[in-house]
Coordinates of C-alpha atoms in Angstrom, one line a residue:
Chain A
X1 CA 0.0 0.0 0.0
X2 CA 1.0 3.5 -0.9
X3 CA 0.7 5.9 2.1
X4 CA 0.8 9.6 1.2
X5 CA 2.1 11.7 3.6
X6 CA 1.7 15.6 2.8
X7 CA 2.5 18.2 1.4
X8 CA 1.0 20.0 4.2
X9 CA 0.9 17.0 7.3
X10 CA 1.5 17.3 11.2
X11 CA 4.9 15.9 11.1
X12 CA 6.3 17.9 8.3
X13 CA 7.5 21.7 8.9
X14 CA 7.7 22.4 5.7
X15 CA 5.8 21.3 2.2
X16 CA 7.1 18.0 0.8
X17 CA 5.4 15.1 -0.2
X18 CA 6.6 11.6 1.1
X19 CA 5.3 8.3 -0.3
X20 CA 5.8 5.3 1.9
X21 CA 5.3 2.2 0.2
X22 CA 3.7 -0.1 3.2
X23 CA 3.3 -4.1 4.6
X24 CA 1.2 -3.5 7.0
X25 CA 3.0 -1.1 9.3
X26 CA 5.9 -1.7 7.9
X27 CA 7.9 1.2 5.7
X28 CA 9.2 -0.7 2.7
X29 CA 10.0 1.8 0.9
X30 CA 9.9 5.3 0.3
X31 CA 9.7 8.2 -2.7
X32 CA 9.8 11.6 -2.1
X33 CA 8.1 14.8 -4.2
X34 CA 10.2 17.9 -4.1
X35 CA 8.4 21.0 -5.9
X36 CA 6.3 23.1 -3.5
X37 CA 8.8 25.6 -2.7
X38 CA 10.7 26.6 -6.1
X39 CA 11.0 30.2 -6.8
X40 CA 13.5 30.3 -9.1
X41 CA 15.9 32.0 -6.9
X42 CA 19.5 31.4 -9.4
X43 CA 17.2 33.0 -12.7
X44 CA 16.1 35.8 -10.5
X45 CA 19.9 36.6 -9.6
X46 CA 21.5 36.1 -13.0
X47 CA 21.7 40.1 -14.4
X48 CA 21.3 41.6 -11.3
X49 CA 24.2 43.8 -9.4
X50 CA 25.8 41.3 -5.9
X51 CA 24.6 44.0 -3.8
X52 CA 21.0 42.9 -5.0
X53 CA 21.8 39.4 -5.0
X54 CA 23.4 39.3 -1.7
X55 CA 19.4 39.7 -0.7
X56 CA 18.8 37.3 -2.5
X57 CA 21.1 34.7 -1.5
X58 CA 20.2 34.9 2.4
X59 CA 16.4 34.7 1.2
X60 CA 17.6 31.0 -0.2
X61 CA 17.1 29.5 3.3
X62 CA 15.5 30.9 6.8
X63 CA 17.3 28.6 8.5
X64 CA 20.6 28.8 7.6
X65 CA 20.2 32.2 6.1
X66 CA 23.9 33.5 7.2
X67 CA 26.1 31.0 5.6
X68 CA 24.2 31.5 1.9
X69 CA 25.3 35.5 2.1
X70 CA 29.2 34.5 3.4
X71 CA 29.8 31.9 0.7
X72 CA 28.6 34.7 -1.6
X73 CA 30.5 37.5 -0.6
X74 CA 33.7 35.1 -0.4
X75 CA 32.9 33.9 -3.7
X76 CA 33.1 37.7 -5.1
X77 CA 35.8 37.9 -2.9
X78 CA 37.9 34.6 -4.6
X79 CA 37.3 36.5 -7.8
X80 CA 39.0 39.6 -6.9
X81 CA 41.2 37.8 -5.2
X82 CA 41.6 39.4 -2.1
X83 CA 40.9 39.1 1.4
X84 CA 38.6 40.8 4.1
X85 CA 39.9 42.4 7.2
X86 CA 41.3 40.3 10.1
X87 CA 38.3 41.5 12.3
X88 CA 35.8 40.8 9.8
X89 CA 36.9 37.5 9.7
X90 CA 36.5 37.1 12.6
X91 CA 33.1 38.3 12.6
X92 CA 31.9 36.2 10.5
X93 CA 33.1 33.1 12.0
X94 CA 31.6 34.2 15.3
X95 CA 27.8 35.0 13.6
X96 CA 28.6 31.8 11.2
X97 CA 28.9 30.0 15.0
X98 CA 25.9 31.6 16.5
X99 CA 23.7 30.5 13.3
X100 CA 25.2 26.7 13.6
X101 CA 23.8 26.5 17.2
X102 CA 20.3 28.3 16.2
X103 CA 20.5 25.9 13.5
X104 CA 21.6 22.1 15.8
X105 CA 18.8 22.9 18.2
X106 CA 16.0 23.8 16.5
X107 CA 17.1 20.9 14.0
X108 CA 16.9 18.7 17.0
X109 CA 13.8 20.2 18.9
X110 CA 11.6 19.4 15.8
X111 CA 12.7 15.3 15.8
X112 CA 11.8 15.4 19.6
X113 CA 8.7 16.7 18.4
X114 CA 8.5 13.6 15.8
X115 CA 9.1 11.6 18.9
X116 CA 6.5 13.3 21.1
X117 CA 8.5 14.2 23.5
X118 CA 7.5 17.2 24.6
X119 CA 9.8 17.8 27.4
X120 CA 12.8 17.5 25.7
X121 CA 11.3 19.4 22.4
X122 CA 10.2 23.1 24.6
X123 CA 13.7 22.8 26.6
X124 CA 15.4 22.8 23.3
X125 CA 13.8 25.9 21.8
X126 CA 14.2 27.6 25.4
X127 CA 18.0 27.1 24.9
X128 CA 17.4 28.2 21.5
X129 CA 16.4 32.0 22.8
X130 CA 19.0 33.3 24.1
X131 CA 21.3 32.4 21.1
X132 CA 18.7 33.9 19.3
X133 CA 19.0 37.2 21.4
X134 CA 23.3 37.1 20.8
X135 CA 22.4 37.0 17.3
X136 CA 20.6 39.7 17.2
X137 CA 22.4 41.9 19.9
X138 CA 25.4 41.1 17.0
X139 CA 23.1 41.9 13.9
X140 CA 19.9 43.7 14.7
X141 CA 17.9 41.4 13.3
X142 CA 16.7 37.8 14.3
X143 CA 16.6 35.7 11.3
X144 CA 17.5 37.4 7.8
X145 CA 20.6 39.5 9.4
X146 CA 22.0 41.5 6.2
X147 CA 24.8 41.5 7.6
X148 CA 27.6 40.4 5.1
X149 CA 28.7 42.2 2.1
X150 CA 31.4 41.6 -0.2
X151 CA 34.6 42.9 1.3
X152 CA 33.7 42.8 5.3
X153 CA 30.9 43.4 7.4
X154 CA 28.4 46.0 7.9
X155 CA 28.2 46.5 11.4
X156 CA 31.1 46.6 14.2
X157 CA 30.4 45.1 17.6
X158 CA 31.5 46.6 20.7
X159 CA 33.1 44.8 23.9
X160 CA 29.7 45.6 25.4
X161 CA 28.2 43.2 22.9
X162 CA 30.8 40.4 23.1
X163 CA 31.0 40.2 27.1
X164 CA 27.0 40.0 26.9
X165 CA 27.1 37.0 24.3
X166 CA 29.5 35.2 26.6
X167 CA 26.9 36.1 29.2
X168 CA 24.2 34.1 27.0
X169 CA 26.2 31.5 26.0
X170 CA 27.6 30.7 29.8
X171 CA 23.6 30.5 29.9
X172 CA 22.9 28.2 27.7
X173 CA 26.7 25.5 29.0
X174 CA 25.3 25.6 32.1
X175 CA 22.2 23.6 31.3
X176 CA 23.2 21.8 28.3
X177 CA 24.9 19.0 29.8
X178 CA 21.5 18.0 31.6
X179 CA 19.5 18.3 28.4
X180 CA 22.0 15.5 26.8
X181 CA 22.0 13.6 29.6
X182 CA 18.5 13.1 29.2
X183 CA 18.4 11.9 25.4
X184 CA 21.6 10.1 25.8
X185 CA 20.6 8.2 28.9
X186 CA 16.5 7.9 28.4
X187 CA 15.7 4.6 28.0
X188 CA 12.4 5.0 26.4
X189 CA 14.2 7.8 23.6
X190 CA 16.8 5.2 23.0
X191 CA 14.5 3.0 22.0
X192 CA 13.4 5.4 19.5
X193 CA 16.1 6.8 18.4
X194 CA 18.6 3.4 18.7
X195 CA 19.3 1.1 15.5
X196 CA 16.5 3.1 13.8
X197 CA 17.3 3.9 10.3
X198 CA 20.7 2.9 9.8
X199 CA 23.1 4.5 7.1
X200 CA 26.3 2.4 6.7
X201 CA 29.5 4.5 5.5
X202 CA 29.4 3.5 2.2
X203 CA 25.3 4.4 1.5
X204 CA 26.7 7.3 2.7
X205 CA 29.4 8.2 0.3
X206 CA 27.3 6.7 -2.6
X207 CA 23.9 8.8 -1.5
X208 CA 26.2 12.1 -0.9
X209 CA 25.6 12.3 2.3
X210 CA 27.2 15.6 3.8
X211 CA 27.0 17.5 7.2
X212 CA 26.0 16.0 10.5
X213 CA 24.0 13.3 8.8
X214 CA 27.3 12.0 6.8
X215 CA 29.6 12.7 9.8
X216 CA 27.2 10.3 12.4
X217 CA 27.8 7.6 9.4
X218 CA 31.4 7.7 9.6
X219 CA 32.2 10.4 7.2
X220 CA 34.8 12.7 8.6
X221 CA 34.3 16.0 6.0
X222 CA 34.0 19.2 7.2
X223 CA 34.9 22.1 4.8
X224 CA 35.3 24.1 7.8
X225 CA 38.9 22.7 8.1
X226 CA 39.5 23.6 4.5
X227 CA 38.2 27.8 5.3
X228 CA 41.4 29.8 5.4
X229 CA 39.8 32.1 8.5
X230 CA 39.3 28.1 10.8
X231 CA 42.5 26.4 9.3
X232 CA 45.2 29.4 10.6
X233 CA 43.4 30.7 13.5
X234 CA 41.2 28.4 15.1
X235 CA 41.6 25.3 17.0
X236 CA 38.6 23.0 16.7
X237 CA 37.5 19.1 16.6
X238 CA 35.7 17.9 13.9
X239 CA 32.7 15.9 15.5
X240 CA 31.9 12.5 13.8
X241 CA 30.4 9.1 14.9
X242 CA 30.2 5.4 13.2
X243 CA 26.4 4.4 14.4
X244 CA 24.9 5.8 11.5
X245 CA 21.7 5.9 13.2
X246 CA 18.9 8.5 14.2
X247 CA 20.6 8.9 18.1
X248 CA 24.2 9.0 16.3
X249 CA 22.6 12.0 14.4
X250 CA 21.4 13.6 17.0
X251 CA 24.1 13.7 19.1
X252 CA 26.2 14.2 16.4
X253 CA 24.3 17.8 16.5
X254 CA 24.4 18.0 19.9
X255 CA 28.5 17.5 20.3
X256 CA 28.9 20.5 17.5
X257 CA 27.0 23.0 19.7
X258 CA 29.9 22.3 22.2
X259 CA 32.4 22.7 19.3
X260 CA 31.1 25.8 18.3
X261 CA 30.7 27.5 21.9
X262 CA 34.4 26.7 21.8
X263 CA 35.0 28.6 18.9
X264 CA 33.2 31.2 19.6
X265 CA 35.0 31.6 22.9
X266 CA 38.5 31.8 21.2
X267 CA 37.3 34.2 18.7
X268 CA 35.9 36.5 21.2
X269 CA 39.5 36.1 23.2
X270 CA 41.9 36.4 20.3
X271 CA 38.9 39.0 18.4
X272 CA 42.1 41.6 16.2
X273 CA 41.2 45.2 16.2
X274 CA 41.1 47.2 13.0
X275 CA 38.9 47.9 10.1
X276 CA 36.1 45.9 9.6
X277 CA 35.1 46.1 5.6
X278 CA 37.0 47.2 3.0
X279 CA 36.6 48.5 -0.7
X280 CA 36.9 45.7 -3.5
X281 CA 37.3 46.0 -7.7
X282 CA 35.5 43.3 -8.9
X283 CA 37.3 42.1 -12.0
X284 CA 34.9 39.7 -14.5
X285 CA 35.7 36.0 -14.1
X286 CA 34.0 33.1 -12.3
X287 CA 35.2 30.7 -8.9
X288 CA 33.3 28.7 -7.3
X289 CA 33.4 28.2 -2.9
X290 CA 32.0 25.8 -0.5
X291 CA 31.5 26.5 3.2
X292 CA 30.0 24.5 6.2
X293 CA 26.6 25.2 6.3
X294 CA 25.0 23.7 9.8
X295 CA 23.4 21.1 7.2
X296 CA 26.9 20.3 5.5
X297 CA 28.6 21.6 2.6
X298 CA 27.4 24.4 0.7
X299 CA 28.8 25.7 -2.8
X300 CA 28.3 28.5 -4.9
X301 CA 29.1 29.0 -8.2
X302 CA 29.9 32.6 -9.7
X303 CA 30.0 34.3 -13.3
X304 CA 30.8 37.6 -13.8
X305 CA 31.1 40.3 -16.0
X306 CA 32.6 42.8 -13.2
X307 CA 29.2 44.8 -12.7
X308 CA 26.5 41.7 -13.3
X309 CA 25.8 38.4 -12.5
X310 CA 26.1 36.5 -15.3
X311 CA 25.4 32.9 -14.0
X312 CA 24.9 31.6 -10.6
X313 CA 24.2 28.1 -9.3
X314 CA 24.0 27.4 -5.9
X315 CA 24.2 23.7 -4.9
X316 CA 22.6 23.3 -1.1
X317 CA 23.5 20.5 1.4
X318 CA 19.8 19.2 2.3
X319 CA 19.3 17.5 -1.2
X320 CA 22.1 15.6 -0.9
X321 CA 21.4 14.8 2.3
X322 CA 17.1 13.8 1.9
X323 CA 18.1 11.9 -1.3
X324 CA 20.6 9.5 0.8
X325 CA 17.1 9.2 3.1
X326 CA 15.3 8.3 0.9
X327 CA 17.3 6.2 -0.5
X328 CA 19.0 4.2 1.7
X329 CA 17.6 5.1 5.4
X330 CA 13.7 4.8 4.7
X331 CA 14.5 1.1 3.7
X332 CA 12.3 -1.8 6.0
X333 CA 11.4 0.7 8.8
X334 CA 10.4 -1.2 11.2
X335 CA 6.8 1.1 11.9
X336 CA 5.6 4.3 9.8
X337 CA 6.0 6.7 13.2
X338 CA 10.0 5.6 12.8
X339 CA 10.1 6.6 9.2
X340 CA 8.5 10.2 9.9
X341 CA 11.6 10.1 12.8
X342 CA 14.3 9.2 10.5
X343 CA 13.2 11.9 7.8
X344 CA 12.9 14.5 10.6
X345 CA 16.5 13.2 11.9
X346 CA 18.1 13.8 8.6
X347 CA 17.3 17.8 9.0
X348 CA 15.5 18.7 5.7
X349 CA 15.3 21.9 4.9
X350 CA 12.9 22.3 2.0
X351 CA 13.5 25.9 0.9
X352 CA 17.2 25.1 0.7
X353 CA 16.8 22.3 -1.6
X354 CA 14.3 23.7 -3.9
X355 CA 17.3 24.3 -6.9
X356 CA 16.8 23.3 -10.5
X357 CA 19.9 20.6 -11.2
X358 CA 19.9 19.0 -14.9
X359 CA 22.3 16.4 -15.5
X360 CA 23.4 14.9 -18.7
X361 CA 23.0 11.5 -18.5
X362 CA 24.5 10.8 -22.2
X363 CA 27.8 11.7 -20.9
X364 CA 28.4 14.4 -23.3
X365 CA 31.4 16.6 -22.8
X366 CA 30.5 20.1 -22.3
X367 CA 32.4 20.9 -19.4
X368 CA 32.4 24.6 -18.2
X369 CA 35.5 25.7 -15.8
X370 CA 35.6 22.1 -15.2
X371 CA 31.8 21.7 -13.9
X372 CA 29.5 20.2 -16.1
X373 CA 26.6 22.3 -15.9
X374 CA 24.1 22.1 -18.9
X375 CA 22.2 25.4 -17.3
X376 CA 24.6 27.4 -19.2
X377 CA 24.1 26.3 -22.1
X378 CA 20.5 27.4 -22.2
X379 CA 21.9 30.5 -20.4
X380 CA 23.6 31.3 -23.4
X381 CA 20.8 30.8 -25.9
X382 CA 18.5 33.0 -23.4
X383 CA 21.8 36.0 -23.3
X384 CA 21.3 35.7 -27.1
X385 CA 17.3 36.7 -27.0
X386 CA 17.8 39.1 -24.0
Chain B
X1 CA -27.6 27.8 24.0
X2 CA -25.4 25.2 22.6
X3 CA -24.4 27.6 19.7
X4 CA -23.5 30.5 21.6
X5 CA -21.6 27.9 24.3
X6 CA -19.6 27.1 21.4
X7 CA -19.0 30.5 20.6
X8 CA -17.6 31.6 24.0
X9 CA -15.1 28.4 24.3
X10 CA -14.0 29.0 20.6
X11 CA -13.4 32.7 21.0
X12 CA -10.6 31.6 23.3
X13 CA -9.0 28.3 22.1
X14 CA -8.1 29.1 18.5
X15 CA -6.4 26.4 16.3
X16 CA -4.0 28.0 14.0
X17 CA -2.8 25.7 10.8
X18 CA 0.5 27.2 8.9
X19 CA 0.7 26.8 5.6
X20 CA 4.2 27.6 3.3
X21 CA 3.5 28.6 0.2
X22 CA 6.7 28.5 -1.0
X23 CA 9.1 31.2 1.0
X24 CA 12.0 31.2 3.1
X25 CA 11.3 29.5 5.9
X26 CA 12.3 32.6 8.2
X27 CA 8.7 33.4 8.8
X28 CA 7.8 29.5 10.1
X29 CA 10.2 29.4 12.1
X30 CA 9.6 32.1 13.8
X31 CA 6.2 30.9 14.3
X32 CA 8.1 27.9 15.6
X33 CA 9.8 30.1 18.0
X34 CA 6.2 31.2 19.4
X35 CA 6.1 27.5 20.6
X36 CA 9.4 28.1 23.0
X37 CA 8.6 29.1 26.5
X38 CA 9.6 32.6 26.4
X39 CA 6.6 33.7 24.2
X40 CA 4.4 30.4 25.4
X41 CA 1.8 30.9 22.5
X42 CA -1.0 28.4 24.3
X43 CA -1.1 30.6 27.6
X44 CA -2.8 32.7 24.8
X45 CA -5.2 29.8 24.4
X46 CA -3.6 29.2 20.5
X47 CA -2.9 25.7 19.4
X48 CA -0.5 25.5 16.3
X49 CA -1.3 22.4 14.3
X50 CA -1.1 22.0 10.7
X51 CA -4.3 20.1 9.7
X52 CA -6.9 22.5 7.7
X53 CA -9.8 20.5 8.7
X54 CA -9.8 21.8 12.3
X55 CA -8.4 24.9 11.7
X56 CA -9.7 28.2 13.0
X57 CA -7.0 30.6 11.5
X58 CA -4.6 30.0 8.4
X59 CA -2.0 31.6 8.7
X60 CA 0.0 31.8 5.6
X61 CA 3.8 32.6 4.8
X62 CA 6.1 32.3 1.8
X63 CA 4.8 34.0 -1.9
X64 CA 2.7 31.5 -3.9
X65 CA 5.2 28.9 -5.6
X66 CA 3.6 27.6 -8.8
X67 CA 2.8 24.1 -7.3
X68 CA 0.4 26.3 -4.8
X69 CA -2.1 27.5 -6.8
X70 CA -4.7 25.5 -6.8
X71 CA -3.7 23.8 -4.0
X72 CA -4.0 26.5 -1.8
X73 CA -7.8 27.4 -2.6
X74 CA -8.6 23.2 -1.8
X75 CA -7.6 23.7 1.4
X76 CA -8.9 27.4 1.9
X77 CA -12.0 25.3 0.9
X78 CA -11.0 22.3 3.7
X79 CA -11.6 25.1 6.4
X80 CA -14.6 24.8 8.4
X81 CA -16.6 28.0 9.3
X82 CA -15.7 30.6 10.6
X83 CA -12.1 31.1 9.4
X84 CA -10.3 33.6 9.5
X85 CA -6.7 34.2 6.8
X86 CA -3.4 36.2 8.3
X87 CA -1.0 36.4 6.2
X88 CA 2.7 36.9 7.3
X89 CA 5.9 38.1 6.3
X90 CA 6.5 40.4 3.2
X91 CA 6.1 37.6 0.8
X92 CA 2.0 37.0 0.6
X93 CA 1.5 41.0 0.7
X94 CA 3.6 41.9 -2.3
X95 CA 6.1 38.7 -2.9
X96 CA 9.1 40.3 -1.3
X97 CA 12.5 39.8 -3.6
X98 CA 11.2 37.0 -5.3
X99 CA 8.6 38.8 -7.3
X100 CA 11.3 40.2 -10.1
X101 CA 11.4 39.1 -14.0
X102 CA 11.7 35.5 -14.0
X103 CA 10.2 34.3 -10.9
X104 CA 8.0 31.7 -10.8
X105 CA 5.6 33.2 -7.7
X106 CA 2.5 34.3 -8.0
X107 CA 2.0 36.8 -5.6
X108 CA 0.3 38.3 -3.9
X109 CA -2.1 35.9 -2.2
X110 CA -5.0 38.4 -1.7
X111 CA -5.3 36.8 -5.4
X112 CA -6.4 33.2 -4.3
X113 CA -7.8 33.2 -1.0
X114 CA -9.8 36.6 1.0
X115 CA -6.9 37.7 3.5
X116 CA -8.3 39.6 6.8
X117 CA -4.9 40.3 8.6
X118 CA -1.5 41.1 7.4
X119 CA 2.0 41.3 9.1
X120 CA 4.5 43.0 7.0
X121 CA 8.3 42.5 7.7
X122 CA 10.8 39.8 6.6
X123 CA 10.4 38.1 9.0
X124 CA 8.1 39.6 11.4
X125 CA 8.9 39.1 15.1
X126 CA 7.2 37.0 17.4
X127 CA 5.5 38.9 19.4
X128 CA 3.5 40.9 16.1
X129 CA 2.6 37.7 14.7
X130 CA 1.2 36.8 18.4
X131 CA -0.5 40.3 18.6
X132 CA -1.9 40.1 14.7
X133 CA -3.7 36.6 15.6
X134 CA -5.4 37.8 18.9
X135 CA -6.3 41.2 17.6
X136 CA -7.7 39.8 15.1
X137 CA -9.0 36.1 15.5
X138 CA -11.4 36.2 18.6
X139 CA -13.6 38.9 17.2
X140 CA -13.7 37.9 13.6
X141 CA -14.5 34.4 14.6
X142 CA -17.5 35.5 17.1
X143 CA -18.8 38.0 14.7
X144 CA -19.1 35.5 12.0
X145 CA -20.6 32.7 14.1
X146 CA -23.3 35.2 15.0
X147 CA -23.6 35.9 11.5
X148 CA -24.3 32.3 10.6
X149 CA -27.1 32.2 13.0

């Protein structure tokens, strides 16, 4: 039997469509509908000036809305080839931190909510808060910040502002031992969570997975050790487990919030004075960057003409990431309630993944700057007409 | 008698569904945030659930994605009486930066379904979108229950 589950349903956040192909309550298999949430973000942006498209670009994902305008502005930046500020560096790794711990717990507050546990699910979102205040003490705003441009920052913070984030965070340490304690010691959320859809290492490398959700399957890839600003300045564990499993990824999330109240720590201590944005020529040309979004890796690719944006593709972690689901994790579920858990534990992100990809499957050569990427092809024939 | 009991009890427990059109996602979650204990949205008597059929208030983000647009009428339709439509964040007011040459949104969402509050911003904070619903919500759905009578 083919159960339908959305696009609008109590367990989803966001407007997908899941199929579940059922024995009785058992999830055989599963198929998921992508769709609801295009807007056609990369044609939007293609002719348009970066300081329009940096707008743009944070409005790709609510979530993770910080990390889309940083891999942009460093992508401008890689093709002027120079370098921000030490402070704004800085800055950004410290907001880029903030985000990531927005981003773990409200990532894991919605799969205690899959679970029902409601305990667990309203302590998570009250620890959520207060990061939610240091962002915006930093920013001035709460979820789309603004905040980057190409060349720095737009805002300085002063010592005011950074001894009352370490205020917050000391906050949120103090308690958030207690709140693991209780998911990694329940007995009744091990249960849940425990041996419940199970990624081996190498599902994982052939579904793509990237992030947390390929890290808790053994994967050890984070493209924050490959970022010139983390490499040289900043000491910091890369977080990775070998369970595979819906409590690996959870934890998994919950050992990075540590990680990054580290790093934010040392950035505050070690924070360089000086300018904090500075004026860059953009010559025409293209690069491409990736960064660690909280959901993995997330790369942009640039063309430009020195004033325009001639063609942009953004590729986003979560389709990567809900296509090694439903592929390999939403196989012979042992009960539909654990299949709505496991999608929920692989952190989808629907606005993020809504991107137009087309692959040729022929195998034809037309390889642009080494990517092939059949979108510019049309691109071209459209620059022709327009 | 019963009627009007029913009016009373409903003019304080309001069942909100949220329905993403096709935006950002900034707006739902800060509709999530409501949820957190700081802003406590059921001390308000507000339960946030996303099923249309025992929905009180719609509250819709995100411009309308093309996928939405007939969609969104069925479930405007699913609603039972009275019902009342907020819409928040920039995006179903005017379709925020998406609406530029070669989107596909169709906004604004006045165009599908009647829309009786709205909360600009992008996103709006927690406590307007709290503040829209009660200002809002009780009234509308007491007037019209009367109205039905």
């Amino acid at each position: 039997m083919i159960l339908p589950i959305g696009p609008l349903h109590p367990a989803l956040k966001e407007p997908i469509r899941l199929k579940l192909k059922t024995r009785g309550e058992k999830v055989l298999d599963a198929e998921i509908d992508y769709g609801y949430v295009h807007r056609g973000i990369e044609r939007i942006m293609r002719g348009k000036t970066w300081q329009k498209g940096i707008f743009l670009s944070e409005r790709v994902c609510g979530i993770c809305s910080y990390i889309h305008t940083q891999t942009f502005a460093e992508t401008f930046e890689k093709i002027a080839g120079e370098e921000v500020p030490p402070r704004a560096q800085y800055l950004r790794v410290l907001t880029n931190e903030l985000d990531r711990i927005q981003s773990h717990l409200i990532a894991n507050s919605t799969y205690f909510k899959a679970l029902e546990h409601e305990t667990l699910f309203m302590n998570m979102l009250a620890l959520r808060e207060p990061v939610m205040d240091a962002i915006e003490l930093l920013t001035g705003n709460r979820v789309n910040m603004g905040w980057n441009v190409v060349g720095g920052v737009k805002m300085d913070a002063k010592q005011s502002h950074l001894d009352s984030i370490m205020e917050l965070l000391k906050g949120v340490e103090s308690n958030y031992d207690r709140y693991v304690e209780m998911f990694e010691h329940g007995p009744l959320l091990g249960l849940r969570s425990k041996d419940v859809g199970k990624m081996s290492r190498e599902d994982a490398i052939k579904g793509r997975a990237v992030g947390p959700i390929g890290r808790a399957s053994g994967l050890k890839h984070d493209w924050r050790e490959d970022h010139p600003t983390y490499r040289d300045n900043i000491d910091f564990n890369v977080v990775w487990r070998k369970e595979g499993d819906n409590f690996a990824r959870t934890m998994n999330r919950f050992d990075e919030v540590k990680e990054s109240i580290k790093i934010i720590k040392q950035v505050i201590e070690n924070l360089p004075d000086g300018d904090i944005r500075k004026k860059i020529d953009i010559p025409s040309g293209y690069a491409d960057w990736r960064n660690e979004a909280p959901r993995g890796e997330v790369t942009y690719m640039i063309e430009t003409n020195g004033n325009l944006i001639q063609n942009v593709s953004i590729r986003t972690p979560s389709i990567m990431n809900i296509d090694a689901c439903e592929k390999y994790m939403l196989k012979d579920v042992a009960t539909v309630a654990d299949a709505v858990a496991t999608y929920t534990s692989c952190d989808p992100c629907i606005a993020c993944t809504e991107r137009v990809v087309i692959l040729d499957e022929f195998g034809r050569k037309e390889d642009i700057h080494g990517i092939h990427n059949i979108k510019y092809d049309s691109l071209k024939q459209d620059s022709d007409v327009s | 008698m019963v009627r009007s009991f029913k009016d009373i009890v409903r003019s304080s427990s309001i069942h909100v569904c949220i329905v993403n059109t096709g935006g950002c996602n900034g707006c739902d979650i800060e509709v999530v945030a409501l949820l957190s204990p700081r802003y406590d949205l059921e001390q308000y008597g507000i339960y946030v659930h996303p099923n249309p059929r025992e929905a009180d208030v719609l509250l819709v983000t995100g411009a309308v994605a093309e996928q939405w647009r007939d969609k969104l009428q069925r479930i405007y339709a699913k609603v039972p009486e009275p019902k009342v439509v907020v819409a928040v964040g920039n995006c179903p007011l005017s379709g925020d930066v998406f609406n530029q040459e070669g989107c596909s949104v169709y906004a604004p969402v006045s165009d599908f379904i009647p829309v009786d509050a709205e909360i600009p911003g992008c996103p709006p904070r927690p406590s307007e979108i709290v503040e829209a619903i009660l200002s809002v919500a009780p009234g509308a759905i007491a007037a019209r229950g009367r109205q039905k009578q």
